[in-house]
């Protein structure tokens, strides 16, 4: 099969690799019809996540057709069109019973802090991901969700991570009616967090970034105010001024370990790896939120040491909540929102790229070229299938 | 975005307290909520997918027994912080070569120990060199520029590409000059 192949920092290519096989009775093999490049894939692409091995296939956002099922699979059938949450989870362990599917204890032998994630390094279980023609999907009766007939495939692929993560970010902020919500980061997750904040009754939503085209996009898509932090002397001071010197009720970190905006953080983080990425967005969250406010973190940080202003968080009496999104928990409600027209996720897709051009796709997304917000990769087998279907229709 | 003014149209149906305070705090008119598709659909917390909680019966119709053990055909490193093999794991790219030795050494310390992560990052860098050697060994000369997306850079950022080439040429030129000077001395 053709699959994305990681060769080292900033280097990927499309390569032929062996097809995945059923390794466990609960497995399925899914033929991928669409996969996305996620902002958190860029942390892998840039070599910031430990135990990212050469030869790995990334891709934790994908949809496809079930091609084969293991002997223990009872609910999923060959031919089902499924969206696959980015978490690999069992549904039955201590954590899954508490709906913490992102923290499953049965799918990642290599770290205790995080559950299994498709194509997200051996620190997240060492599973190959969906930027390929085929992918092994463990616990096929538990993870995948059959895509409702009236749901567009492009919406479905955004339900595997970006939208649920943005939604959970807003939910963890515990937004009350009229709250002022500041979202740091205007990538796909930040965009969806802003949109979700309105669904939860925010009175004001402000998004912070430094890339103008992303700010333009989020202003239009999520009807929010925007701030370009390059035009602001001091972020926390600016938010205080905007909020009658109190601070925002809720701050959301949708950036993670590659935040720009503070040279010292950038040097200590991504450049020298003295800490697990630059914690600039996290600093701004803690320092911009009002006393007694809520900080919600979904930006991905590496697993080593980080300099975090925990003293401020204590003195301000903050509530900090954070997690990898437990996608499966959010799907029923988010599918309702899409079907009711409250949110139209597929509008954020700006690029559709053949899997063969994965290197260019990563470079465009990573370097924020060509007004890229979200990239979908389409494998050759999916294109052929569609061409055959179109021929049959004619 | 359009706004209601304070004089007319301020929507009081949601009560007082927090909402009024928010308006007072920020000294600005409230947002025209009707202009935002779906505003407040999940204001009632029962409409949110809820904080994680244990439910009986479970929300997911998943077996409560431990999944069967996946057969292990390749070496899989195991965290000392959960020192048993999980029922499920990823099997691609087992540890190998020098990077594999470094990874095995890393897994002798826990996730709580910074040496664990630093050794893994070192192993990743060694692995990149191994990857190049592996490519060459099977007769494939990797096109590193293509792997870095040079075509996209050429299409969408020619000025940036020209700058990078100029900087690289300058660095190479200075290096060449220094080496030449040393050899002439």
Coordinates of C-alpha atoms in Angstrom, one line a residue:
Chain A
X1 CA 0.0 0.0 0.0
X2 CA 1.0 3.6 -0.3
X3 CA 1.6 5.3 3.0
X4 CA 3.1 8.4 4.5
X5 CA 6.6 7.6 5.8
X6 CA 8.4 9.8 8.4
X7 CA 12.1 10.0 7.7
X8 CA 13.2 12.6 10.2
X9 CA 12.4 16.2 11.3
X10 CA 10.8 18.1 8.4
X11 CA 11.2 15.0 6.1
X12 CA 8.3 12.8 5.0
X13 CA 7.4 11.0 1.8
X14 CA 4.8 8.7 0.4
X15 CA 6.2 5.2 0.2
X16 CA 5.1 1.7 -0.4
X17 CA 4.8 -0.3 2.8
X18 CA 3.3 -3.7 3.6
X19 CA -0.4 -3.7 4.1
X20 CA -1.5 -3.9 7.8
X21 CA -2.8 -7.2 9.0
X22 CA -5.2 -8.4 11.7
X23 CA -3.1 -8.8 14.8
X24 CA -5.9 -9.3 17.4
X25 CA -9.4 -10.8 17.2
X26 CA -10.9 -7.4 17.9
X27 CA -9.1 -5.7 15.0
X28 CA -10.4 -4.4 11.7
X29 CA -8.6 -3.2 8.6
X30 CA -10.0 0.0 7.3
X31 CA -9.5 1.3 3.7
X32 CA -8.9 5.0 4.2
X33 CA -10.9 7.3 2.0
X34 CA -9.8 10.6 3.6
X35 CA -7.3 11.5 6.3
X36 CA -6.3 14.9 7.6
X37 CA -3.0 16.5 8.7
X38 CA -3.6 17.7 12.3
X39 CA -1.8 20.6 13.9
X40 CA -0.4 18.1 16.4
X41 CA 1.1 16.1 13.6
X42 CA 3.3 19.1 13.1
X43 CA 4.9 18.5 16.5
X44 CA 5.9 15.0 15.3
X45 CA 6.9 16.4 11.9
X46 CA 9.2 18.9 13.7
X47 CA 10.8 16.1 15.8
X48 CA 9.5 17.4 19.1
X49 CA 7.7 14.3 20.4
X50 CA 10.1 11.6 21.9
X51 CA 10.1 8.1 20.4
X52 CA 8.9 9.1 16.9
X53 CA 10.6 6.4 14.9
X54 CA 11.7 6.6 11.4
X55 CA 9.4 4.7 9.1
X56 CA 6.2 5.6 11.1
X57 CA 3.0 6.5 9.3
X58 CA 1.3 9.5 10.9
X59 CA -2.4 10.3 10.8
X60 CA -4.9 10.1 13.6
X61 CA -7.8 11.8 11.7
X62 CA -9.3 9.4 9.1
X63 CA -12.5 7.9 7.8
X64 CA -12.8 4.8 5.5
X65 CA -14.5 1.6 4.6
X66 CA -14.1 -1.6 6.7
X67 CA -12.2 -4.0 4.5
X68 CA -11.7 -6.9 6.9
X69 CA -12.6 -7.8 10.5
X70 CA -11.1 -10.1 13.1
X71 CA -12.8 -13.1 14.5
X72 CA -13.9 -11.3 17.6
X73 CA -15.6 -8.4 15.9
X74 CA -19.4 -8.7 16.2
X75 CA -20.9 -5.3 15.5
X76 CA -18.8 -3.8 12.7
X77 CA -19.2 -5.3 9.2
X78 CA -17.1 -5.4 6.1
X79 CA -18.3 -2.5 3.9
X80 CA -19.3 -0.2 6.8
X81 CA -18.3 3.4 6.3
X82 CA -16.8 4.5 9.5
X83 CA -15.2 7.5 11.2
X84 CA -12.5 6.4 13.7
X85 CA -11.8 8.5 16.8
X86 CA -8.1 9.3 17.1
X87 CA -7.9 7.5 20.5
X88 CA -7.2 3.8 20.5
X89 CA -9.3 2.6 23.4
X90 CA -10.8 -0.5 24.9
X91 CA -14.0 0.7 26.4
X92 CA -13.7 -1.5 29.5
X93 CA -10.8 -0.4 31.6
X94 CA -10.9 1.8 34.7
X95 CA -10.5 5.0 32.7
X96 CA -12.8 4.1 29.8
X97 CA -15.5 3.3 32.3
X98 CA -15.2 6.9 33.4
X99 CA -15.5 8.0 29.7
X100 CA -11.8 9.0 29.7
X101 CA -11.3 7.3 26.4
X102 CA -8.2 9.4 25.7
X103 CA -6.6 7.9 28.8
X104 CA -7.3 4.2 28.1
X105 CA -5.0 1.9 30.2
X106 CA -5.1 -1.1 27.8
X107 CA -3.7 0.3 24.6
X108 CA -0.3 1.8 25.3
X109 CA 2.4 -0.2 27.0
X110 CA 5.0 2.5 26.5
X111 CA 3.6 5.3 28.6
X112 CA 1.2 5.5 31.5
X113 CA 0.3 9.2 31.0
X114 CA -1.4 8.9 27.6
X115 CA -3.5 6.2 25.9
X116 CA -3.0 4.9 22.4
X117 CA -3.3 7.3 19.5
X118 CA -3.1 6.3 15.8
X119 CA 0.2 7.4 14.2
X120 CA 1.4 9.5 17.1
X121 CA 4.8 8.0 18.0
X122 CA 5.6 5.1 20.3
X123 CA 5.0 7.3 23.3
X124 CA 1.3 7.0 22.2
X125 CA 1.4 3.2 21.7
X126 CA 3.3 2.8 18.4
X127 CA 0.3 2.4 16.1
X128 CA 0.6 3.3 12.5
X129 CA -1.8 6.0 11.4
X130 CA -4.3 6.7 8.7
X131 CA -2.3 8.7 6.2
X132 CA -2.2 5.6 4.2
X133 CA -4.4 3.4 2.0
X134 CA -5.1 1.0 4.8
X135 CA -4.9 1.1 8.6
X136 CA -5.2 -1.4 11.4
X137 CA -8.0 -0.4 13.8
X138 CA -7.9 -2.2 17.1
X139 CA -11.1 -2.7 19.2
X140 CA -13.2 -2.3 16.1
X141 CA -16.4 -2.8 18.0
X142 CA -15.6 0.0 20.4
X143 CA -13.9 2.9 18.6
X144 CA -15.2 3.3 15.1
X145 CA -18.6 4.9 14.5
X146 CA -20.7 4.2 11.4
X147 CA -21.1 7.5 9.5
X148 CA -24.8 8.4 9.3
X149 CA -26.1 8.5 5.7
X150 CA -26.8 12.2 5.8
X151 CA -23.4 13.2 7.2
X152 CA -20.9 14.5 4.6
X153 CA -17.6 12.6 4.6
X154 CA -15.7 15.8 5.1
X155 CA -17.7 16.6 8.2
X156 CA -17.1 13.0 9.4
X157 CA -13.3 13.3 9.1
X158 CA -13.3 16.4 11.2
X159 CA -15.3 14.6 13.9
X160 CA -12.4 12.2 14.5
X161 CA -10.4 14.9 16.3
X162 CA -10.5 18.6 15.4
X163 CA -14.1 19.4 16.2
X164 CA -14.4 17.2 19.4
X165 CA -11.1 18.6 20.7
X166 CA -12.3 22.2 20.2
X167 CA -15.7 21.3 21.7
X168 CA -14.1 19.6 24.7
X169 CA -11.8 22.6 25.1
X170 CA -14.8 24.9 25.5
X171 CA -16.6 22.4 27.7
X172 CA -13.6 22.1 30.0
X173 CA -13.7 25.9 30.3
X174 CA -17.1 25.4 32.0
X175 CA -18.5 28.4 30.1
X176 CA -21.5 30.1 31.7
X177 CA -23.9 32.5 30.0
X178 CA -22.3 35.8 29.0
X179 CA -18.8 34.7 29.8
X180 CA -15.9 36.2 28.0
X181 CA -13.9 33.5 26.4
X182 CA -10.4 34.0 25.0
X183 CA -9.0 31.3 22.7
X184 CA -5.3 31.2 22.0
X185 CA -4.6 29.8 18.6
X186 CA -6.6 30.1 15.3
X187 CA -5.8 26.7 14.0
X188 CA -8.6 24.2 13.4
X189 CA -9.0 23.3 17.1
X190 CA -9.0 27.0 18.1
X191 CA -11.6 27.7 15.4
X192 CA -13.9 25.0 16.7
X193 CA -13.3 26.0 20.3
X194 CA -14.5 29.5 19.4
X195 CA -17.5 28.2 17.7
X196 CA -18.3 25.8 20.6
X197 CA -18.0 28.7 23.1
X198 CA -21.0 30.3 21.4
X199 CA -22.9 27.1 21.6
X200 CA -22.3 27.1 25.3
X201 CA -23.6 30.6 25.7
X202 CA -20.5 32.8 25.7
X203 CA -21.2 36.5 25.7
X204 CA -18.0 37.4 24.0
X205 CA -15.4 35.3 22.1
X206 CA -11.9 36.5 21.3
X207 CA -9.3 34.6 19.3
X208 CA -5.6 35.3 19.5
X209 CA -3.1 34.4 16.8
X210 CA -0.4 36.0 14.7
X211 CA -1.2 34.8 11.2
X212 CA -3.5 37.3 9.5
X213 CA -5.2 34.9 7.1
X214 CA -6.1 32.6 10.0
X215 CA -7.5 35.5 12.0
X216 CA -9.5 36.6 9.0
X217 CA -10.9 33.1 8.6
X218 CA -11.8 32.6 12.3
X219 CA -13.4 36.1 12.4
X220 CA -15.7 35.1 9.5
X221 CA -16.3 31.5 10.5
X222 CA -16.8 31.8 14.2
X223 CA -18.1 35.5 14.3
X224 CA -15.6 36.4 17.0
X225 CA -13.3 39.2 17.8
X226 CA -9.6 38.7 16.9
X227 CA -6.3 39.9 18.2
X228 CA -3.0 39.7 16.4
X229 CA -0.5 39.4 19.2
X230 CA 2.2 40.8 17.1
X231 CA 0.3 44.1 17.3
X232 CA 0.0 44.0 21.1
X233 CA 2.7 45.0 23.6
X234 CA 1.6 42.7 26.4
X235 CA -1.0 40.1 26.0
X236 CA -2.3 39.8 29.5
X237 CA -2.5 43.6 29.9
X238 CA -4.4 43.8 26.6
X239 CA -7.0 41.3 27.7
X240 CA -7.3 43.1 31.1
X241 CA -8.0 46.3 29.3
X242 CA -10.6 44.7 27.1
X243 CA -12.3 43.2 30.2
X244 CA -12.6 46.3 32.5
X245 CA -9.3 45.2 34.2
X246 CA -10.7 41.9 35.5
X247 CA -9.5 39.4 32.9
X248 CA -11.4 36.9 30.8
X249 CA -13.7 34.4 32.4
X250 CA -12.3 31.5 30.5
X251 CA -9.0 31.1 28.6
X252 CA -8.3 28.2 26.2
X253 CA -4.9 27.1 25.1
X254 CA -5.3 25.6 21.6
X255 CA -1.7 26.0 20.7
X256 CA 0.6 23.7 22.7
X257 CA 4.3 23.3 22.4
X258 CA 5.2 25.4 19.4
X259 CA 3.7 28.7 20.5
X260 CA 5.3 31.8 19.0
X261 CA 5.4 35.2 20.8
X262 CA 8.2 34.8 23.4
X263 CA 11.8 34.4 22.3
X264 CA 13.0 32.9 25.6
X265 CA 10.2 30.2 25.5
X266 CA 11.0 29.5 21.8
X267 CA 14.7 29.0 22.6
X268 CA 14.1 27.0 25.7
X269 CA 11.4 24.9 24.0
X270 CA 11.5 23.9 20.3
X271 CA 15.0 25.1 19.7
X272 CA 17.0 23.6 22.5
X273 CA 14.4 21.2 24.0
X274 CA 15.3 22.3 27.5
X275 CA 11.6 22.2 28.1
X276 CA 8.8 20.4 26.4
X277 CA 8.0 23.1 24.0
X278 CA 7.3 26.8 24.5
X279 CA 4.6 27.4 27.0
X280 CA 3.8 30.9 25.9
X281 CA 0.1 30.3 25.2
X282 CA -0.2 28.6 28.6
X283 CA 1.5 31.6 30.3
X284 CA -0.9 34.0 28.5
X285 CA -3.9 31.8 29.6
X286 CA -3.0 31.8 33.2
X287 CA -2.1 35.5 33.2
X288 CA -5.0 36.7 31.1
X289 CA -7.8 34.9 32.9
X290 CA -9.6 36.6 35.8
X291 CA -9.2 35.5 39.4
X292 CA -11.3 32.5 40.0
X293 CA -11.5 31.9 36.2
X294 CA -11.1 28.7 34.2
X295 CA -8.2 27.7 32.0
X296 CA -8.7 24.9 29.6
X297 CA -5.7 23.3 27.8
X298 CA -5.9 21.1 24.7
X299 CA -2.7 22.2 23.0
X300 CA -0.2 19.3 23.0
X301 CA 2.9 19.6 25.1
X302 CA 5.8 17.2 25.1
X303 CA 6.2 15.0 28.1
X304 CA 9.2 16.6 29.7
X305 CA 9.6 19.5 32.0
X306 CA 7.8 22.8 31.4
X307 CA 8.1 26.2 33.1
X308 CA 4.6 27.0 34.0
X309 CA 3.5 30.0 36.3
X310 CA 1.8 27.7 38.8
X311 CA 2.2 30.3 41.5
X312 CA 0.0 32.7 39.6
X313 CA -2.5 30.0 39.1
X314 CA -2.6 29.3 42.8
X315 CA -2.8 33.0 43.8
X316 CA -5.6 33.6 41.3
X317 CA -7.6 30.6 42.4
X318 CA -7.9 29.2 38.9
X319 CA -9.5 26.0 37.8
X320 CA -7.2 24.3 35.3
X321 CA -8.6 21.5 33.2
X322 CA -6.9 19.7 30.3
X323 CA -6.9 16.4 28.4
X324 CA -6.7 14.7 25.1
X325 CA -10.2 14.8 23.8
X326 CA -12.3 11.7 24.5
X327 CA -13.8 11.8 21.1
X328 CA -16.3 9.1 21.4
X329 CA -18.1 10.8 24.3
X330 CA -18.8 13.9 22.1
X331 CA -19.9 12.3 18.9
X332 CA -23.7 11.9 19.4
X333 CA -24.1 15.6 20.4
X334 CA -21.8 16.9 17.7
X335 CA -23.5 14.9 15.0
X336 CA -26.8 16.5 16.2
X337 CA -25.2 19.9 15.9
X338 CA -24.1 19.3 12.4
X339 CA -27.4 17.8 11.4
X340 CA -29.2 20.8 12.9
X341 CA -27.0 23.2 10.9
X342 CA -25.5 24.8 14.1
X343 CA -22.0 24.0 12.9
X344 CA -20.6 23.2 9.5
X345 CA -17.1 21.7 10.1
X346 CA -16.1 21.0 6.5
X347 CA -15.9 24.7 5.7
X348 CA -12.5 24.8 7.3
X349 CA -11.0 22.4 4.7
X350 CA -8.9 24.5 2.4
X351 CA -6.7 21.8 0.7
X352 CA -7.4 18.4 -0.8
X353 CA -4.1 16.7 -1.7
X354 CA -3.3 13.3 -3.2
X355 CA -1.5 11.1 -0.7
X356 CA 1.4 10.9 -3.1
X357 CA 2.1 14.7 -2.5
X358 CA 2.2 14.3 1.3
X359 CA 5.6 16.0 1.6
X360 CA 4.3 19.2 0.0
X361 CA 1.1 19.0 2.0
X362 CA 3.0 18.9 5.3
X363 CA 5.3 21.7 4.2
X364 CA 2.3 23.9 3.2
X365 CA 0.5 23.3 6.5
X366 CA 3.6 23.6 8.6
X367 CA 4.8 26.8 6.9
X368 CA 1.3 28.3 6.8
X369 CA 1.5 28.8 3.0
X370 CA -1.3 29.2 0.5
X371 CA -3.8 30.3 3.3
X372 CA -3.9 26.8 4.5
X373 CA -6.3 26.0 7.4
X374 CA -6.9 22.3 7.1
X375 CA -5.5 19.7 4.7
X376 CA -7.2 16.5 3.6
X377 CA -5.1 13.7 2.1
X378 CA -6.8 11.4 -0.4
X379 CA -5.2 8.0 -1.1
X380 CA -5.0 6.7 -4.7
X381 CA -7.2 3.7 -3.9
X382 CA -10.0 6.1 -2.7
X383 CA -9.7 8.1 -5.8
X384 CA -9.9 5.0 -8.0
X385 CA -13.0 3.8 -6.2
X386 CA -14.7 7.2 -6.7
X387 CA -13.7 7.2 -10.4
X388 CA -15.2 3.7 -10.8
X389 CA -18.4 4.8 -9.1
X390 CA -18.6 7.8 -11.3
X391 CA -18.2 5.7 -14.4
X392 CA -20.8 3.3 -13.2
X393 CA -23.2 6.2 -12.7
X394 CA -22.6 7.5 -16.2
Chain B
X1 CA -21.1 41.3 13.6
X2 CA -24.0 43.4 14.5
X3 CA -24.8 44.4 18.1
X4 CA -27.9 45.4 20.0
X5 CA -27.6 48.7 21.7
X6 CA -28.1 49.3 25.4
X7 CA -31.1 51.5 24.7
X8 CA -33.1 49.0 22.8
X9 CA -33.1 45.3 22.0
X10 CA -31.0 44.2 25.0
X11 CA -32.2 40.7 25.6
X12 CA -33.2 40.2 29.3
X13 CA -34.8 36.8 29.0
X14 CA -31.7 35.1 30.4
X15 CA -32.0 36.9 33.7
X16 CA -29.8 39.2 35.7
X17 CA -26.6 38.7 37.7
X18 CA -23.8 37.2 35.6
X19 CA -25.0 38.5 32.3
X20 CA -25.5 42.1 33.5
X21 CA -22.1 41.9 35.2
X22 CA -20.5 40.7 32.0
X23 CA -22.0 43.7 30.1
X24 CA -20.9 46.1 32.9
X25 CA -17.4 44.6 33.0
X26 CA -16.6 45.0 29.4
X27 CA -18.4 48.3 28.7
X28 CA -19.7 47.1 25.4
X29 CA -23.1 46.2 24.0
X30 CA -24.1 42.6 24.2
X31 CA -23.6 40.4 21.2
X32 CA -26.6 39.9 18.9
X33 CA -27.2 36.3 19.8
X34 CA -29.7 35.7 17.1
X35 CA -27.0 36.3 14.5
X36 CA -25.0 33.4 15.8
X37 CA -26.2 30.0 14.6
X38 CA -26.8 27.7 17.5
X39 CA -26.0 30.3 20.2
X40 CA -26.7 28.8 23.6
X41 CA -27.7 25.4 22.3
X42 CA -25.5 23.8 25.0
X43 CA -25.9 26.5 27.6
X44 CA -27.9 24.0 29.7
X45 CA -25.2 21.7 31.0
X46 CA -27.3 18.6 30.4
X47 CA -26.8 19.2 26.7
X48 CA -23.1 19.0 27.0
X49 CA -21.6 15.5 26.6
X50 CA -20.9 15.8 30.3
X51 CA -17.8 15.7 32.4
X52 CA -16.2 12.2 32.4
X53 CA -18.0 10.0 34.9
X54 CA -18.5 6.4 35.6
X55 CA -21.9 5.3 34.5
X56 CA -23.8 2.1 35.3
X57 CA -24.7 0.7 32.8
X58 CA -21.8 2.0 30.8
X59 CA -22.4 4.5 28.1
X60 CA -20.5 2.4 25.6
X61 CA -21.7 -1.1 24.9
X62 CA -18.3 -2.5 25.5
X63 CA -17.3 -5.7 27.3
X64 CA -16.3 -5.2 30.9
X65 CA -13.8 -7.9 30.7
X66 CA -10.1 -7.3 29.9
X67 CA -9.6 -7.6 26.1
X68 CA -7.7 -10.7 24.9
X69 CA -4.0 -10.4 24.8
X70 CA -2.6 -9.5 21.4
X71 CA 0.2 -12.0 20.4
X72 CA 3.6 -10.4 20.5
X73 CA 5.9 -11.1 17.5
X74 CA 8.2 -8.1 17.9
X75 CA 10.0 -6.4 20.8
X76 CA 7.8 -3.8 22.5
X77 CA 9.2 -1.6 25.2
X78 CA 7.2 -1.3 28.4
X79 CA 7.0 1.7 30.8
X80 CA 8.2 0.9 34.3
X81 CA 5.2 2.9 35.5
X82 CA 2.8 0.3 34.3
X83 CA 5.0 -2.8 34.1
X84 CA 2.8 -5.2 32.4
X85 CA 2.2 -5.6 28.7
X86 CA -1.1 -4.1 27.7
X87 CA -3.6 -6.3 25.8
X88 CA -3.2 -4.0 22.7
X89 CA -0.2 -2.4 21.3
X90 CA 1.3 -1.1 18.1
X91 CA 3.8 -3.4 16.4
X92 CA 5.4 -1.4 13.6
X93 CA 9.0 -0.1 13.9
X94 CA 10.3 -2.3 16.7
X95 CA 13.5 -1.0 18.3
X96 CA 16.6 -1.8 16.3
X97 CA 20.2 -0.8 15.9
X98 CA 21.9 1.8 18.0
X99 CA 18.7 3.8 18.3
X100 CA 17.1 0.6 19.6
X101 CA 19.8 0.3 22.3
X102 CA 19.2 3.9 23.4
X103 CA 15.5 3.3 23.5
X104 CA 16.0 0.2 25.7
X105 CA 18.2 2.2 28.0
X106 CA 15.5 4.9 28.1
X107 CA 12.9 2.4 29.3
X108 CA 15.1 1.5 32.3
X109 CA 14.0 4.8 33.8
X110 CA 10.5 5.9 34.4
X111 CA 8.4 8.5 32.6
X112 CA 8.9 10.6 35.8
X113 CA 12.6 10.7 35.0
X114 CA 13.7 13.3 32.5
X115 CA 16.5 11.0 31.3
X116 CA 13.9 8.8 29.9
X117 CA 12.7 11.4 27.5
X118 CA 16.0 12.9 26.7
X119 CA 17.4 9.5 25.7
X120 CA 14.4 8.9 23.5
X121 CA 14.9 12.2 21.8
X122 CA 18.6 11.3 21.2
X123 CA 17.5 7.9 19.9
X124 CA 15.2 9.7 17.5
X125 CA 18.1 11.7 16.0
X126 CA 20.3 8.6 15.7
X127 CA 17.4 6.8 14.0
X128 CA 17.3 9.5 11.3
X129 CA 20.9 8.7 10.4
X130 CA 20.0 5.0 10.4
X131 CA 17.0 5.7 8.2
X132 CA 19.4 7.4 5.6
X133 CA 21.7 4.4 5.8
X134 CA 18.9 2.0 5.4
X135 CA 17.6 3.9 2.3
X136 CA 21.1 3.8 0.7
X137 CA 21.6 0.2 1.6
X138 CA 18.6 -0.8 -0.4
X139 CA 19.7 1.4 -3.3
X140 CA 17.4 4.3 -2.7
X141 CA 18.9 7.7 -2.7
X142 CA 16.4 9.8 -0.8
X143 CA 15.4 13.0 -2.4
X144 CA 15.7 15.1 0.8
X145 CA 14.5 18.3 -0.8
X146 CA 11.3 16.6 -2.1
X147 CA 10.8 15.1 1.3
X148 CA 10.9 18.6 2.8
X149 CA 8.3 19.9 0.4
X150 CA 10.5 22.0 -1.9
X151 CA 7.9 21.9 -4.6
X152 CA 5.3 23.6 -2.3
X153 CA 7.9 26.1 -1.2
X154 CA 8.6 27.0 -4.8
X155 CA 4.9 27.3 -5.7
X156 CA 3.9 29.3 -2.7
X157 CA 6.9 31.0 -1.2
X158 CA 9.5 31.8 -3.8
X159 CA 10.8 34.9 -2.0
X160 CA 11.2 32.9 1.2
X161 CA 12.9 30.1 -0.8
X162 CA 15.3 32.6 -2.4
X163 CA 16.2 34.0 1.0
X164 CA 16.9 30.5 2.4
X165 CA 19.1 29.7 -0.6
X166 CA 20.9 33.0 -0.2
X167 CA 21.5 32.4 3.5
X168 CA 22.7 28.8 2.8
X169 CA 25.0 30.0 0.0
X170 CA 26.4 32.7 2.3
X171 CA 27.0 30.3 5.1
X172 CA 28.7 27.8 2.7
X173 CA 30.8 30.6 1.2
X174 CA 32.0 31.8 4.6
X175 CA 32.8 28.2 5.6
X176 CA 34.7 27.6 2.4
X177 CA 36.7 30.9 2.8
X178 CA 37.6 30.0 6.4
X179 CA 38.7 26.5 5.5
X180 CA 40.7 27.8 2.5
X181 CA 42.4 30.4 4.6
X182 CA 43.4 27.8 7.2
X183 CA 44.8 25.5 4.6
X184 CA 46.8 28.4 3.1
X185 CA 48.3 29.3 6.4

